mmCIF file of C-alpha atoms in Angstrom:
data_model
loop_
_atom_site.group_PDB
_atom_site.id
_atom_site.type_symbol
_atom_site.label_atom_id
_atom_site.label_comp_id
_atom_site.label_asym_id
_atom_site.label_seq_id
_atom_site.Cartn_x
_atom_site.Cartn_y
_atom_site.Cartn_z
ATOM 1 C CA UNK A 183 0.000 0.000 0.000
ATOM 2 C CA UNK A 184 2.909 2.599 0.639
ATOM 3 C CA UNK A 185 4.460 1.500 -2.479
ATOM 4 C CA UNK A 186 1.129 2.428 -4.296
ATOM 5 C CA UNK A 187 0.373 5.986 -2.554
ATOM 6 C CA UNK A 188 4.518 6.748 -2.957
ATOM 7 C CA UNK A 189 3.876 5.943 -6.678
ATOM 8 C CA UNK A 190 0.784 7.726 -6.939
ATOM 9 C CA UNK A 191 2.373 10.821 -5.083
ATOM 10 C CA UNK A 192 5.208 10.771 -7.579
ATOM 11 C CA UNK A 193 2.797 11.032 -10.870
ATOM 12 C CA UNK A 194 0.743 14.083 -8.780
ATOM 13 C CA UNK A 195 4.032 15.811 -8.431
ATOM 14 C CA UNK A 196 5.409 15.112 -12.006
ATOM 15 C CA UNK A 197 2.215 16.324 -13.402
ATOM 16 C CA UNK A 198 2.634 19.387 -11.764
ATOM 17 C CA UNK A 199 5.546 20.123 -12.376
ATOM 18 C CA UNK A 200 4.501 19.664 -15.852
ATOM 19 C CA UNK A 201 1.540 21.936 -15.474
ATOM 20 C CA UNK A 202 3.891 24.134 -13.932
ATOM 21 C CA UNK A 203 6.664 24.264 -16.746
ATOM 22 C CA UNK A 204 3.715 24.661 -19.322
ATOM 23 C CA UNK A 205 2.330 27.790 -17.317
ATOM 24 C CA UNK A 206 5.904 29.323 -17.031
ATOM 25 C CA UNK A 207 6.165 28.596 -20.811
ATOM 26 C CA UNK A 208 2.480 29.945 -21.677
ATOM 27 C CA UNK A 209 3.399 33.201 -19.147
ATOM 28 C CA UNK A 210 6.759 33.882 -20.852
ATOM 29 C CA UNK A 211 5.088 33.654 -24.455
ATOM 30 C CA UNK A 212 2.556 36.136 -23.019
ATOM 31 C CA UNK A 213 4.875 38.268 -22.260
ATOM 32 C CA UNK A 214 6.886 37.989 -25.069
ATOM 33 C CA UNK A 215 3.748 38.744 -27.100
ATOM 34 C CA UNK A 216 3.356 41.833 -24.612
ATOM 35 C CA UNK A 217 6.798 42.951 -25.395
ATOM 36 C CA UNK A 218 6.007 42.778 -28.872
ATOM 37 C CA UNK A 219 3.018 44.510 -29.253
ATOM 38 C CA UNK A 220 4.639 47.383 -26.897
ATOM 39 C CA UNK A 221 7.532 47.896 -29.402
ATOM 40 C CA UNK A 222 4.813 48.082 -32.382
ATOM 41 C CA UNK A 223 3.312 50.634 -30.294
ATOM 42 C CA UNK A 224 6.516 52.305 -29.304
ATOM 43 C CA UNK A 225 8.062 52.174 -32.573
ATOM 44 C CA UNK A 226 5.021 53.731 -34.289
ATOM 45 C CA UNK A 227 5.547 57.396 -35.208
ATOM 46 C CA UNK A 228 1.972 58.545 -34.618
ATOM 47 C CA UNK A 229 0.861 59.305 -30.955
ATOM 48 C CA UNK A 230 -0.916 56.441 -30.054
ATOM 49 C CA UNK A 231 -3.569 55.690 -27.156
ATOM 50 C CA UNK A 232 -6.364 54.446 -26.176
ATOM 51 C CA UNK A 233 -9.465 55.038 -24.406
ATOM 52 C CA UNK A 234 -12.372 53.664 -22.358
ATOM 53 C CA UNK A 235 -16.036 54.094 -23.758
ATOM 54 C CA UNK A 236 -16.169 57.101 -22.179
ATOM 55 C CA UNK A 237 -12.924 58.945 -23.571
ATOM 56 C CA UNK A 238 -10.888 58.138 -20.458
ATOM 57 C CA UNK A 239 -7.153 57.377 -21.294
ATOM 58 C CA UNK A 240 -6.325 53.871 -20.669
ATOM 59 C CA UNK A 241 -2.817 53.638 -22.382
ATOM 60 C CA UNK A 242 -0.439 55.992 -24.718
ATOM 61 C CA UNK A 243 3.233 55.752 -26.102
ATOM 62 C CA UNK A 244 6.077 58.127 -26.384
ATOM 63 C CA UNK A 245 4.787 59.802 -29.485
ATOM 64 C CA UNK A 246 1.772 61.042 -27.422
ATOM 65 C CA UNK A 247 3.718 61.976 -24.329
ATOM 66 C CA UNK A 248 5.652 64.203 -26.559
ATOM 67 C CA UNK A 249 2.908 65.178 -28.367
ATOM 68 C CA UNK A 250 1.307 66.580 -24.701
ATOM 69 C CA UNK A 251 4.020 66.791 -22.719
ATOM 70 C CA UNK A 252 3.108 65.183 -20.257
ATOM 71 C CA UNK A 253 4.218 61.430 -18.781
ATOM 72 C CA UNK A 254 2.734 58.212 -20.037
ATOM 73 C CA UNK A 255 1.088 58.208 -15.880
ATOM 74 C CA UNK A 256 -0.269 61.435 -16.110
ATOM 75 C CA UNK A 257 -1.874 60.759 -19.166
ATOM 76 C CA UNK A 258 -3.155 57.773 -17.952
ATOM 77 C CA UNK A 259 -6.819 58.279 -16.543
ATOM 78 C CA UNK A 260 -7.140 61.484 -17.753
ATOM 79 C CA UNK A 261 -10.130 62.798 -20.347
ATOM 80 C CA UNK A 262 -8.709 62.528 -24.141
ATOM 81 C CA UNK A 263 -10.401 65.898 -24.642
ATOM 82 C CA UNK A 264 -7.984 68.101 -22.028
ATOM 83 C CA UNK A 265 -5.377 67.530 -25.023
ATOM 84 C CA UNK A 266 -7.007 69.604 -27.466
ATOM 85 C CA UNK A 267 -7.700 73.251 -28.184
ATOM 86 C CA UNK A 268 -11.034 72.135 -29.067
ATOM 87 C CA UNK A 269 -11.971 69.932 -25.924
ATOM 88 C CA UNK A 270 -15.887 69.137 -27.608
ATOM 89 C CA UNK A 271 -14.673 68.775 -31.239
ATOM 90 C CA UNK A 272 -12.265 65.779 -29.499
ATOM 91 C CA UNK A 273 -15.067 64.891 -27.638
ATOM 92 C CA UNK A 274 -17.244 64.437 -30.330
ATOM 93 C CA UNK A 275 -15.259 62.560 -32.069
ATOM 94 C CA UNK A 276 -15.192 59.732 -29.846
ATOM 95 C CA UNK A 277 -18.618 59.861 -30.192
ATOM 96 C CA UNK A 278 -18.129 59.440 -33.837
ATOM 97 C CA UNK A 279 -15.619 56.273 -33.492
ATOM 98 C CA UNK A 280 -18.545 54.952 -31.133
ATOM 99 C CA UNK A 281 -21.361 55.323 -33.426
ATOM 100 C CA UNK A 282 -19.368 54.749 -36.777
ATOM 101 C CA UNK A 283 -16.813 52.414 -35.647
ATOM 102 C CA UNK A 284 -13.924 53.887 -37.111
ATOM 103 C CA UNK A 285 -12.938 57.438 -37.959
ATOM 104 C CA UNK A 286 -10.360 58.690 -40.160
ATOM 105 C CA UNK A 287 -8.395 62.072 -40.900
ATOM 106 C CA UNK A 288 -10.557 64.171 -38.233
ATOM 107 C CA UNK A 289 -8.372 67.448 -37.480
ATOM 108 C CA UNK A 290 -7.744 68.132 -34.155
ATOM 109 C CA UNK A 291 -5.379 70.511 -33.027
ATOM 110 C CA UNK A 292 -3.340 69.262 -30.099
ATOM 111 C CA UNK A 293 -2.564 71.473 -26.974
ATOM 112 C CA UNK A 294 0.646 70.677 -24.911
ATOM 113 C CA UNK A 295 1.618 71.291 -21.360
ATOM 114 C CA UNK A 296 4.191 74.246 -23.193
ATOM 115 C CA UNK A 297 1.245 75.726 -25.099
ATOM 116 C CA UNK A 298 2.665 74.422 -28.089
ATOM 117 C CA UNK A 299 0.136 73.434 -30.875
ATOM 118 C CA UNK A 300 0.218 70.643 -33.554
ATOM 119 C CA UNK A 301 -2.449 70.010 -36.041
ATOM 120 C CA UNK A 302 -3.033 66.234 -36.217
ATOM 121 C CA UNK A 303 -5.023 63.969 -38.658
ATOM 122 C CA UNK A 304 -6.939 61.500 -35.618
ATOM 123 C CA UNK A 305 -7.815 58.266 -36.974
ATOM 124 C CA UNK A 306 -9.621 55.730 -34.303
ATOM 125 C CA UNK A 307 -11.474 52.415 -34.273
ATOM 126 C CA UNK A 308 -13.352 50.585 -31.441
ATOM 127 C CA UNK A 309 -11.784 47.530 -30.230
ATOM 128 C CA UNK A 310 -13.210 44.745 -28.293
ATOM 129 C CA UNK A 311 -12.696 41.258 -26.376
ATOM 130 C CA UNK A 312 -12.998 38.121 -27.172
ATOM 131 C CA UNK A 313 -16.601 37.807 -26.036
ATOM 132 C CA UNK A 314 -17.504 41.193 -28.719
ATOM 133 C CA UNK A 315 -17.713 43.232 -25.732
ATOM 134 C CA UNK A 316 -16.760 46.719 -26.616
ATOM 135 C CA UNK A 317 -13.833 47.726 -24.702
ATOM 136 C CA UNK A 318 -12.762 51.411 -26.188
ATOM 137 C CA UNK A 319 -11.295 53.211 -28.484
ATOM 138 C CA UNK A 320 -8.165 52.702 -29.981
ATOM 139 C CA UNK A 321 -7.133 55.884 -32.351
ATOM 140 C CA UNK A 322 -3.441 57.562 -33.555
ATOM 141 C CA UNK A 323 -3.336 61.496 -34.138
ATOM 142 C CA UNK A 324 -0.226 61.967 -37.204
ATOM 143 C CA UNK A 325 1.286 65.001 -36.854
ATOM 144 C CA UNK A 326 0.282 67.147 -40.170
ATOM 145 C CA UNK A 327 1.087 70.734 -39.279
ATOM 146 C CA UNK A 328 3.761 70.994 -42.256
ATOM 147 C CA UNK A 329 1.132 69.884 -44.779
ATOM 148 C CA UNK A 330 -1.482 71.943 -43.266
ATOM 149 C CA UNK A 331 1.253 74.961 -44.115
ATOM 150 C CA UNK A 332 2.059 73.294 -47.249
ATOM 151 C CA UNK A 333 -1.432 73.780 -47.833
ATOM 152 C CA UNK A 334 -2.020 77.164 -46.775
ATOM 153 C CA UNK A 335 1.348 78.210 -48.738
ATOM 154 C CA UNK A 336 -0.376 76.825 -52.203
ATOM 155 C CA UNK A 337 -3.256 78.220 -51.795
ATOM 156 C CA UNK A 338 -1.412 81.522 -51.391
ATOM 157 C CA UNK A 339 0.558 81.023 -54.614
ATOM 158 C CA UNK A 340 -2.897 80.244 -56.391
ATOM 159 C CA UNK A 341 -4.492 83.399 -55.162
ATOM 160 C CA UNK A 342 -0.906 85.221 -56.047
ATOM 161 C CA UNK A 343 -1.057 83.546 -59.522
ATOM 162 C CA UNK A 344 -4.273 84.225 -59.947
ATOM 163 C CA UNK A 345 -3.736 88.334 -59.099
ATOM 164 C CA UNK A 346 -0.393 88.354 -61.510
ATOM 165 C CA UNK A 347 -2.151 86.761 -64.187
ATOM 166 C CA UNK A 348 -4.830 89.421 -64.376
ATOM 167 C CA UNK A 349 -2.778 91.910 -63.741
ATOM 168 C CA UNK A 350 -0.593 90.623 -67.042
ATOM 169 C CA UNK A 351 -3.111 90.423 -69.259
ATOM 170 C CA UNK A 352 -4.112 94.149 -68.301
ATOM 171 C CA UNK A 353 -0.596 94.918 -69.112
ATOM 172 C CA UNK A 354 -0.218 93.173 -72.315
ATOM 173 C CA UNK A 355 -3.980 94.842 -73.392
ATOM 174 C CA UNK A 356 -2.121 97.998 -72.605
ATOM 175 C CA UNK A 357 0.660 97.541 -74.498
ATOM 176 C CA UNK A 358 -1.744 96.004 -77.367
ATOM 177 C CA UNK A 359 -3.877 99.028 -77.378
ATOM 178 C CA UNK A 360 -0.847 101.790 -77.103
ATOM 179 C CA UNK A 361 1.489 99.797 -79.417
ATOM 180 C CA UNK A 362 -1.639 100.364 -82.046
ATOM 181 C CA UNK A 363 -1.676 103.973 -81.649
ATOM 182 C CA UNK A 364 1.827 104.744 -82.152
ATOM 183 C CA UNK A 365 1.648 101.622 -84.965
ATOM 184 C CA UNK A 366 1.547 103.124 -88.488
ATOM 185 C CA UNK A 367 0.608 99.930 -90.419
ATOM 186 C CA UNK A 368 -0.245 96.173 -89.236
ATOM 187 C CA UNK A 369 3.208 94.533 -90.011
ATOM 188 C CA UNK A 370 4.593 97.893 -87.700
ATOM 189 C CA UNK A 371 2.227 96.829 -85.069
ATOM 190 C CA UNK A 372 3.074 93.197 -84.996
ATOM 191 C CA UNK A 373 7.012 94.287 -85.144
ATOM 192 C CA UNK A 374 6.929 96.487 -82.148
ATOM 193 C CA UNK A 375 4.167 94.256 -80.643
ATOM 194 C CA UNK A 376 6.461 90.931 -80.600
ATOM 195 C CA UNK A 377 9.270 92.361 -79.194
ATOM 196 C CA UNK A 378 7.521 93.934 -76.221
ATOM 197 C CA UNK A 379 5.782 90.520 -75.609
ATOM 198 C CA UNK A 380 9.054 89.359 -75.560
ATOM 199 C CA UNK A 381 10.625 91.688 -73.330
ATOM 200 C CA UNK A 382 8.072 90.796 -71.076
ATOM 201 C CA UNK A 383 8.317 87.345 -71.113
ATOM 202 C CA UNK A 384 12.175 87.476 -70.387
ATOM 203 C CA UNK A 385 11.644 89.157 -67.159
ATOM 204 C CA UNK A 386 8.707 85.943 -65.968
ATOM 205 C CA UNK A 387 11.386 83.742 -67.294
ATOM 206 C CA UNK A 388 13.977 85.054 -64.549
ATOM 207 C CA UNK A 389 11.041 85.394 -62.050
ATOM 208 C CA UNK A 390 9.850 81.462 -62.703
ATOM 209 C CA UNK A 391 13.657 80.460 -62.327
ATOM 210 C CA UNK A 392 13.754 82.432 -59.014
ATOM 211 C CA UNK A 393 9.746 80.545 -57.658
ATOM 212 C CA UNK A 394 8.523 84.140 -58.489
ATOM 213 C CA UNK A 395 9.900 85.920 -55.432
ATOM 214 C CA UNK A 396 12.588 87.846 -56.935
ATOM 215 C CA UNK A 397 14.596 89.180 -59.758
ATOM 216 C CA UNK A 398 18.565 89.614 -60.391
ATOM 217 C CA UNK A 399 18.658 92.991 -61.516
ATOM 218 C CA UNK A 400 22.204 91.803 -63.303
ATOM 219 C CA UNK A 401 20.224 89.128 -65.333
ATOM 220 C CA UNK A 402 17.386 91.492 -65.882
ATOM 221 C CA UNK A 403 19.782 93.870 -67.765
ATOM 222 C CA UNK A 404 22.376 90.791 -68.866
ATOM 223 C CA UNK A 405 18.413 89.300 -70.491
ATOM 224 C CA UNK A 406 17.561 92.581 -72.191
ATOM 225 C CA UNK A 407 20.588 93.690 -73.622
ATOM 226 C CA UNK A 408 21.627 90.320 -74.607
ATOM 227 C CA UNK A 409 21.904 91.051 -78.449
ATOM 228 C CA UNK A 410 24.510 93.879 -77.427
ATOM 229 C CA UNK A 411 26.161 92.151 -75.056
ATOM 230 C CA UNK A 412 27.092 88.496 -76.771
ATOM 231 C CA UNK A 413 29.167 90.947 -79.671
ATOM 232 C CA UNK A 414 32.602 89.695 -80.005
ATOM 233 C CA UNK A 415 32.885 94.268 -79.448
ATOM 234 C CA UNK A 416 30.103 94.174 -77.033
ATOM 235 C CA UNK A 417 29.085 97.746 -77.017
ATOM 236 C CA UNK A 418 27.295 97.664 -73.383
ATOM 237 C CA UNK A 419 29.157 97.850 -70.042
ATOM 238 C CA UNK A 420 27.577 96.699 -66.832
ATOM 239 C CA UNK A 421 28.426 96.984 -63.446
ATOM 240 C CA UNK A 422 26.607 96.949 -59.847
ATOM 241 C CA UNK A 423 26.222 95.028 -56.667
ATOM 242 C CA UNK A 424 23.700 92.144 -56.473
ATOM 243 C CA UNK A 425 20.362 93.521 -56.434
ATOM 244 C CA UNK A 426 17.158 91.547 -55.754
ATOM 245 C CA UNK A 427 13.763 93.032 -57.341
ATOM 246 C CA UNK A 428 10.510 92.559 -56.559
ATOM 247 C CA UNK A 429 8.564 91.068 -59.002
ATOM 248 C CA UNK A 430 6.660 94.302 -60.171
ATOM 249 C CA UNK A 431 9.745 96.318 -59.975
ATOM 250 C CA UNK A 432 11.553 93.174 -62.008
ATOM 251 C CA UNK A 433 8.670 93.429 -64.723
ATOM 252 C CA UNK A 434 8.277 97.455 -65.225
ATOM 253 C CA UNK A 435 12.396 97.844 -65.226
ATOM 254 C CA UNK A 436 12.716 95.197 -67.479
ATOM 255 C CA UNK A 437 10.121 96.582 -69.875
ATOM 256 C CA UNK A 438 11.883 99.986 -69.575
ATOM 257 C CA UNK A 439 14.608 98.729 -70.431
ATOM 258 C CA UNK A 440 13.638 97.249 -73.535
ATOM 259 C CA UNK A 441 11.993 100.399 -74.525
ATOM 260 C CA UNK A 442 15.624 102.218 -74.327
ATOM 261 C CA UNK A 443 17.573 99.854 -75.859
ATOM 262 C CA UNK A 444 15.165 99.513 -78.801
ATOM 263 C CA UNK A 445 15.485 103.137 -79.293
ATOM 264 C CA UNK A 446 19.238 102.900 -78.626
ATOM 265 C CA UNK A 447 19.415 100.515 -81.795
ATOM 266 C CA UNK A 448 17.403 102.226 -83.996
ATOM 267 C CA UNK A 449 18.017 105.911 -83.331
ATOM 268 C CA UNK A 450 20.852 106.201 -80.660
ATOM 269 C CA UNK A 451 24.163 104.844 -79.419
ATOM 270 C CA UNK A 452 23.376 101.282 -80.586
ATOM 271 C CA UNK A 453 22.964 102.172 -83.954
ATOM 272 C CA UNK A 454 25.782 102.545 -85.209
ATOM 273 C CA UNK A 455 29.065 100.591 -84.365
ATOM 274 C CA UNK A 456 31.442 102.958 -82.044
ATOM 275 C CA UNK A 457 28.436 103.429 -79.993
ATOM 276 C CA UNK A 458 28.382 102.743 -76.957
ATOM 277 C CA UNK A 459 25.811 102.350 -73.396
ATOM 278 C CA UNK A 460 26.806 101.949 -69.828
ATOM 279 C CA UNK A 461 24.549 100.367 -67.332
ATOM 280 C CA UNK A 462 25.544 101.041 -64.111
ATOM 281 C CA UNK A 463 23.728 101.061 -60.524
ATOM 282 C CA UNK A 464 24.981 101.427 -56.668
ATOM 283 C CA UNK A 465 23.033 101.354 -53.392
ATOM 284 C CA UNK A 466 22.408 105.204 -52.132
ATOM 285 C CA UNK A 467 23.175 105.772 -48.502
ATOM 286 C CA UNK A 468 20.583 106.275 -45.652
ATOM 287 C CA UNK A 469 20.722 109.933 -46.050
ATOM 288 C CA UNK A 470 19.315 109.306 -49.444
ATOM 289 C CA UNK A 471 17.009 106.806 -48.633
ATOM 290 C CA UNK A 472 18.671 103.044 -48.775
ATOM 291 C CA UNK A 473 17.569 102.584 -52.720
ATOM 292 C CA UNK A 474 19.371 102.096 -55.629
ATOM 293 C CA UNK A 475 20.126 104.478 -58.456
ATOM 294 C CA UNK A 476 20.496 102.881 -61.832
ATOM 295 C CA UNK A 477 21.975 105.035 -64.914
ATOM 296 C CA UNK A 478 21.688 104.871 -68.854
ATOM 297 C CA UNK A 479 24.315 106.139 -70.496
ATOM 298 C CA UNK A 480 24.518 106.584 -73.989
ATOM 299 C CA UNK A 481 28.055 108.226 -75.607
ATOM 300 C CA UNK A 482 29.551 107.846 -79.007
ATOM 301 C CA UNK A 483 26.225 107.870 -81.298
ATOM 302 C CA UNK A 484 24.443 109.607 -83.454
ATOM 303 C CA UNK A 485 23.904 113.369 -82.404
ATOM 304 C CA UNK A 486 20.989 113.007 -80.265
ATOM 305 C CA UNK A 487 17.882 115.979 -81.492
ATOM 306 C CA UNK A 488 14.764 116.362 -78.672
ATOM 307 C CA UNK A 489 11.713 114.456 -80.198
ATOM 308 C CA UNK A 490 9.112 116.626 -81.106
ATOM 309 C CA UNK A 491 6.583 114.550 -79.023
ATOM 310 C CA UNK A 492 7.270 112.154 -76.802
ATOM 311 C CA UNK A 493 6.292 108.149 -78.055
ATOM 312 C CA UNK A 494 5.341 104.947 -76.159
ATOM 313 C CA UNK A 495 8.863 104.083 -75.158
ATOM 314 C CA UNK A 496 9.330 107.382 -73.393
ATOM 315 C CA UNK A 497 5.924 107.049 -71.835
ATOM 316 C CA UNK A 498 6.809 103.650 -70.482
ATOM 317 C CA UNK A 499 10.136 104.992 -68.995
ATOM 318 C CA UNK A 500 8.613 108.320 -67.928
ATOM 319 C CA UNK A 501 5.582 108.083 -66.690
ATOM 320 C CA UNK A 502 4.533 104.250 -66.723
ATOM 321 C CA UNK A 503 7.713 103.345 -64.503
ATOM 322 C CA UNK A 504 7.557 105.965 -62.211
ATOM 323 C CA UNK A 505 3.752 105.310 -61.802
ATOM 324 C CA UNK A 506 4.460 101.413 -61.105
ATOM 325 C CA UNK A 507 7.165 102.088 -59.081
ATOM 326 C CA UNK A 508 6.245 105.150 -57.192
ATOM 327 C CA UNK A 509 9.757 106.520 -57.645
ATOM 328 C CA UNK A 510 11.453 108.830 -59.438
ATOM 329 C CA UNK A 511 12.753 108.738 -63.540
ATOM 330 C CA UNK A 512 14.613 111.306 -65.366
ATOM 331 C CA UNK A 513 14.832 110.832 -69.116
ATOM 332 C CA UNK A 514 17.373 113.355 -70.579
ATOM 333 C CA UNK A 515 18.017 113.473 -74.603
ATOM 334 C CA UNK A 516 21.673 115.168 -74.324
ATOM 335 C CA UNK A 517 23.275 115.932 -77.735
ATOM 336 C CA UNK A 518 26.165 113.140 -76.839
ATOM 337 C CA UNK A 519 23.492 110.816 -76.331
ATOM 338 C CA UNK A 520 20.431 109.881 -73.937
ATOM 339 C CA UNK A 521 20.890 109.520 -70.423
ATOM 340 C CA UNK A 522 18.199 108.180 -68.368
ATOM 341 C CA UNK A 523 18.318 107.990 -64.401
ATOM 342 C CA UNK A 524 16.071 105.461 -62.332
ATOM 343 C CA UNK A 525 15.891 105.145 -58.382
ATOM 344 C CA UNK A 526 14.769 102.290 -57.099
ATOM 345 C CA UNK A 527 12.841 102.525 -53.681
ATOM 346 C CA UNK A 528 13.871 100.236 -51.190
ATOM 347 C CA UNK A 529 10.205 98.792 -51.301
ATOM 348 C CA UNK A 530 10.944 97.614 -54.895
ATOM 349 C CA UNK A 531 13.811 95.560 -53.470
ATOM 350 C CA UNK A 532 13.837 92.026 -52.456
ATOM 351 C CA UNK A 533 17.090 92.159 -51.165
ATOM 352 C CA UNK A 534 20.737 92.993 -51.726
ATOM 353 C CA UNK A 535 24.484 91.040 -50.984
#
């Protein structure tokens, strides 16, 4: 009989110590699996969390601690809303996840403990145990405050594009309509009318190189006067800093100077082949008021004679410019050759090295 309960004791204890070697095996794969699904959480780069039925935190990771600012316990059985800027729009939509099930890119704006704020895209779903019982929400907030300014910056541009596109079809209708006045047959018209399209498109061509913010005033003239310039005797000299239009000072100079070297190659300096022009422009002190002064200067022509009445080039420079620009333009025709003087406000100036 004691051999019997001594080998009957010995099969209770081995088959507990079986039991007990499967429930250390069963408790380190649960943990394992814990482990696991904490780095997935951990490693995710949306804040993370989750919530009881009632929007009560129940768990978060490091993404929403530094999201908040606050630690993964203080977080921890507090409201979801206190996070947000917007405390019922968060709210409501847990109320949302609850009735729909799942939510996705709901923008909330997230408050931390700093003040600091960071527009998120929420996305939730309810979760539940294995008996269907609904146990919360589970939802990630993805940081998307650079596309929200991405955003906001395009829709800038569009309204910018938008402005500068009607504003260049009133300019080319004015040069249209004035070009035909001063036109005295169609294939005049269409000569004149070309090459002022074109000088107009060269300056957008160094604006779209430059996103539209700014203009080289060096490549505006260098664009301009190319013809002149790419001689093997180049008859133009330039010289100046590095100067940074605006993009209305960028278009109105550049059609200026068009206008002057047009008339420099038909009637002036340009015309003939000891002519010669010097573009040259410096920055103007603080007594003078921080612009820049830009000079035509034509020498070695043609004896220069006063028009009788002044055309469309010397309206563009005269009065167009100055109009545009708000500044000040002096157009001289000296006998040695035309001399025109432009100052450039420092409002017209995108910046200067």
């Amino acid at each position: 009989v004691a051999d019997s309960l001594n080998v009957q004791l010995q099969g209770e204890i081995t088959e507990r110590k079986l039991i007990e070697a499967e429930q250390k095996k069963l408790d380190q794969r649960l943990r394992d699996q814990q482990f696991y699904t904490r780095s997935l959480i951990e490693s995710n780069i949306d804040a993370l969390m989750t919530t009881d039925p009632s929007g009560i935190i129940t768990d978060v990771n490091k993404q929403m601690e530094a999201l908040t600012g606050c630690t993964r316990d203080e977080l921890i059985g507090a409201p979801f809303k206190s996070y947000f800027t917007d405390p019922e729009r968060a709210e409501a939509a847990i109320k949302l996840v609850l009735s729909e099930k799942k939510v996705t890119d709901y923008e909330l704006t997230a408050c931390a403990r700093d003040g600091k704020q960071t527009v998120v895209s929420y996305n939730a779903t309810t979760f539940y145990d294995r008996g269907r019982t609904l146990q919360g929400v589970f939802a990630a907030a993805r940081d998307v405050t650079e596309r929200k300014e991405d955003e906001a910056q395009l829709r800038f541009l569009m309204r910018e594009l938008f402005h500068r596109s009607k504003n260049l079809l009133a300019v080319i209708q004015a040069i249209a309509r004035q070009t035909a006045r001063y036109s005295g047959s169609t294939e005049s018209f269409l000569e004149k009318f070309n090459a002022r399209l074109q000088a107009l498109a060269m300056s957008h061509d160094i604006l779209f190189k430059a996103e539209g913010q700014s203009a080289s005033l060096a490549d505006l003239v260098s664009q301009q006067l190319a013809p002149y310039l790419d001689r093997r005797e180049p008859q133009v000299s330039v010289e100046g800093p590095t100067v940074l239009l605006t993009p209305d000072a960028a278009q109105n100079l550049g059609f200026a100077l068009h206008e002057l070297a047009s008339n420099a190659a038909k009637y002036g300096a340009l015309s003939v082949p000891e002519g010669r022009v010097s573009i040259a422009w410096r920055l103007l002190p603080e007594a003078d008021g921080n612009g820049v002064e830009l000079d035509w200067v034509e020498s070695c022509g043609p004896a220069v004679v006063k028009p009788a009445h002044r055309g469309f080039g010397s309206m563009v420079i005269e009065r167009n410019l100055a109009r545009e620009l708000d500044t000040l333009v002096e157009l001289a025709f000296r006998a040695e050759g035309v001399h025109c003087k432009i100052l450039l406000p420092p409002r017209q100036l995108a910046g200067i090295r």
